[in-house]
Tab-separated table of C-alpha atoms in Angstrom:
chain	number	residue	atom	x	y	z
A	1	MET	CA	-68.186	-108.946	-9.261
A	2	ARG	CA	-66.886	-107.539	-12.537
A	3	GLY	CA	-64.959	-104.726	-10.938
A	4	VAL	CA	-61.909	-103.652	-9.063
A	5	GLU	CA	-61.067	-100.888	-6.616
A	6	LEU	CA	-57.883	-99.039	-7.530
A	7	THR	CA	-55.933	-96.132	-6.171
A	8	TRP	CA	-56.014	-93.790	-9.139
A	9	ALA	CA	-56.101	-90.033	-9.727
A	10	GLY	CA	-55.336	-89.264	-6.098
A	11	GLY	CA	-57.976	-91.479	-4.502
A	12	GLU	CA	-59.734	-94.822	-4.333
A	13	HIS	CA	-62.052	-95.492	-7.255
A	14	GLU	CA	-64.328	-98.397	-8.095
A	15	PHE	CA	-64.140	-99.535	-11.725
A	16	VAL	CA	-66.889	-101.864	-12.947
A	17	LEU	CA	-67.518	-103.056	-16.497
A	18	THR	CA	-70.964	-104.632	-16.766
A	19	ILE	CA	-72.013	-106.540	-19.873
A	20	ASP	CA	-73.612	-103.384	-21.302
A	21	LEU	CA	-70.425	-101.408	-20.646
A	22	LEU	CA	-68.314	-104.183	-22.206
A	23	ARG	CA	-70.536	-103.900	-25.297
A	24	ALA	CA	-69.954	-100.134	-25.329
A	25	LEU	CA	-66.204	-100.753	-25.028
A	26	GLN	CA	-66.408	-103.231	-27.893
A	27	ASP	CA	-68.178	-100.656	-30.068
A	28	LYS	CA	-65.770	-97.843	-29.217
A	29	CYS	CA	-62.651	-99.987	-29.708
A	30	ASP	CA	-63.991	-101.984	-32.663
A	31	ALA	CA	-62.821	-105.194	-30.985
A	32	GLY	CA	-63.995	-107.640	-28.362
A	33	PRO	CA	-62.821	-107.103	-24.766
A	34	PRO	CA	-60.311	-110.015	-24.812
A	35	PHE	CA	-58.770	-108.625	-28.009
A	36	VAL	CA	-58.522	-105.150	-26.432
A	37	LEU	CA	-56.823	-106.745	-23.423
A	38	GLN	CA	-54.413	-108.556	-25.741
A	39	ARG	CA	-53.543	-105.294	-27.484
A	40	LEU	CA	-52.948	-103.597	-24.126
A	41	SER	CA	-50.727	-106.482	-23.037
A	42	SER	CA	-48.699	-106.589	-26.256
A	43	HIS	CA	-48.033	-102.849	-26.629
A	44	ARG	CA	-50.162	-102.762	-29.772
A	45	TRP	CA	-52.944	-100.742	-28.214
A	46	LEU	CA	-54.997	-98.026	-29.825
A	47	VAL	CA	-55.857	-94.771	-28.069
A	48	ASP	CA	-59.389	-95.870	-27.144
A	49	ASP	CA	-58.068	-99.205	-25.818
A	50	VAL	CA	-56.517	-97.169	-23.004
A	51	ILE	CA	-59.125	-94.447	-22.499
A	52	GLN	CA	-62.412	-96.347	-22.754
A	53	PRO	CA	-61.934	-99.083	-20.105
A	54	ILE	CA	-61.048	-96.396	-17.571
A	55	ARG	CA	-63.899	-94.032	-18.454
A	56	LEU	CA	-66.530	-96.749	-18.760
A	57	GLY	CA	-65.221	-98.474	-15.629
A	58	LEU	CA	-65.612	-95.265	-13.631
A	59	GLU	CA	-69.191	-94.925	-14.876
A	60	GLY	CA	-69.915	-98.544	-13.966
A	61	GLY	CA	-68.398	-97.905	-10.551
A	62	GLY	CA	-70.960	-95.190	-9.890
A	63	LEU	CA	-69.456	-91.934	-11.192
A	64	GLU	CA	-71.644	-89.653	-13.287
A	65	LYS	CA	-70.677	-89.619	-16.978
A	66	GLU	CA	-69.509	-86.000	-16.897
A	67	GLU	CA	-67.386	-86.536	-13.777
A	68	ALA	CA	-65.830	-89.662	-15.321
A	69	ARG	CA	-65.041	-87.730	-18.514
A	70	LYS	CA	-63.392	-84.918	-16.538
A	71	LEU	CA	-61.220	-87.327	-14.552
A	72	VAL	CA	-60.178	-89.195	-17.689
A	73	LYS	CA	-59.391	-85.953	-19.507
A	74	LYS	CA	-57.207	-84.744	-16.642
A	75	HIS	CA	-55.513	-88.018	-15.628
A	76	VAL	CA	-55.378	-89.959	-18.921
A	77	GLU	CA	-55.779	-87.765	-21.989
A	78	ASP	CA	-53.639	-84.869	-20.726
A	79	ARG	CA	-50.739	-87.203	-19.828
A	80	PRO	CA	-48.698	-89.737	-21.778
A	81	LEU	CA	-51.077	-92.630	-22.510
A	82	THR	CA	-48.487	-95.222	-21.513
A	83	PHE	CA	-48.992	-94.104	-17.885
A	84	SER	CA	-52.560	-95.440	-18.043
A	85	VAL	CA	-52.082	-98.731	-19.878
A	86	MET	CA	-51.687	-100.776	-16.675
A	87	THR	CA	-54.827	-99.213	-15.191
A	88	ALA	CA	-56.842	-100.049	-18.299
A	89	ARG	CA	-55.474	-103.619	-18.235
A	90	ALA	CA	-56.363	-104.090	-14.554
A	91	ILE	CA	-59.927	-102.878	-15.151
A	92	LEU	CA	-60.419	-105.163	-18.151
A	93	MET	CA	-58.856	-108.160	-16.401
A	94	ALA	CA	-61.212	-107.730	-13.440
A	95	ALA	CA	-64.191	-107.556	-15.804
A	96	LEU	CA	-63.162	-110.647	-17.767
A	97	TYR	CA	-61.555	-112.826	-15.091
A	98	GLY	CA	-62.706	-111.428	-11.748
A	99	ASN	CA	-60.284	-110.462	-9.043
A	100	GLU	CA	-58.493	-112.400	-6.302
A	101	ASP	CA	-61.510	-111.973	-4.011
A	102	ASP	CA	-63.697	-113.824	-6.543
A	103	LEU	CA	-61.770	-117.079	-6.907
A	104	PRO	CA	-63.929	-119.859	-8.368
A	105	GLY	CA	-64.971	-122.605	-5.993
A	106	GLU	CA	-64.567	-120.562	-2.864
A	107	VAL	CA	-67.571	-120.245	-0.581
A	108	PRO	CA	-68.012	-116.894	1.177
A	109	ALA	CA	-67.247	-117.052	4.892
A	110	GLY	CA	-70.190	-118.170	6.998
A	111	GLU	CA	-72.186	-119.607	4.123
A	112	GLY	CA	-70.871	-123.177	4.208
A	113	SER	CA	-70.931	-125.706	1.417
A	114	PRO	CA	-74.010	-125.790	-0.813
A	115	ASN	CA	-74.255	-129.563	-0.170
A	116	GLU	CA	-74.548	-129.138	3.604
A	117	THR	CA	-78.278	-128.507	3.365
A	118	LEU	CA	-78.990	-131.449	1.077
A	119	SER	CA	-79.911	-134.920	2.267
A	120	ARG	CA	-77.543	-137.789	1.439
A	121	ALA	CA	-79.749	-138.827	-1.467
A	122	GLU	CA	-79.926	-135.247	-2.799
A	123	ASN	CA	-76.187	-134.645	-2.659
A	124	GLY	CA	-75.288	-138.021	-4.192
A	125	ALA	CA	-73.988	-139.641	-1.008
A	126	SER	CA	-76.722	-142.281	-0.645
A	127	SER	CA	-75.646	-145.910	-0.509
A	128	ALA	CA	-77.306	-146.504	-3.894
A	129	SER	CA	-75.171	-143.830	-5.490
A	130	THR	CA	-71.931	-144.950	-3.849
A	131	ASN	CA	-72.462	-148.731	-3.892
A	132	GLY	CA	-74.467	-149.046	-7.086
A	133	PRO	CA	-78.005	-150.431	-7.374
A	134	ALA	CA	-79.075	-153.209	-5.024
A	135	SER	CA	-79.001	-156.667	-6.614
A	136	SER	CA	-82.022	-158.962	-6.578
A	137	THR	CA	-80.209	-161.404	-4.254
A	138	GLU	CA	-79.941	-158.865	-1.425
A	139	THR	CA	-82.698	-158.895	1.162
A	140	SER	CA	-84.176	-155.853	2.802
A	141	ASP	CA	-84.746	-155.409	6.538
A	142	GLU	CA	-88.457	-154.535	6.127
């Protein structure tokens, strides 16, 4: 998932930045998402670097555009922007790197390993794949 649930503006909100929303962020900030994240992390951010990830993330999380705009106006634009930098960073980091629930290589509980359903030959565990090809001097038990 490209989102994160955060306690923000007095409640729990889902923030999701899909590819289309990341493109919108890129257009509004005139920089790619990793560069926006770098600016947020280095205290060299621009106003839209703070506002847009939050607003777009709320929209991606299911809020109507007008409701997202109202929340951002009240809780971001009408307050010192530095209060919202960490929120914007968290939303962008989740979109770019996932969150701790989406660690690479982990298999969701109950689903097992993808190789469990494969035969030994299909998953690379056949004797030919582990011992190399049979030589012409070996005999078969046919």
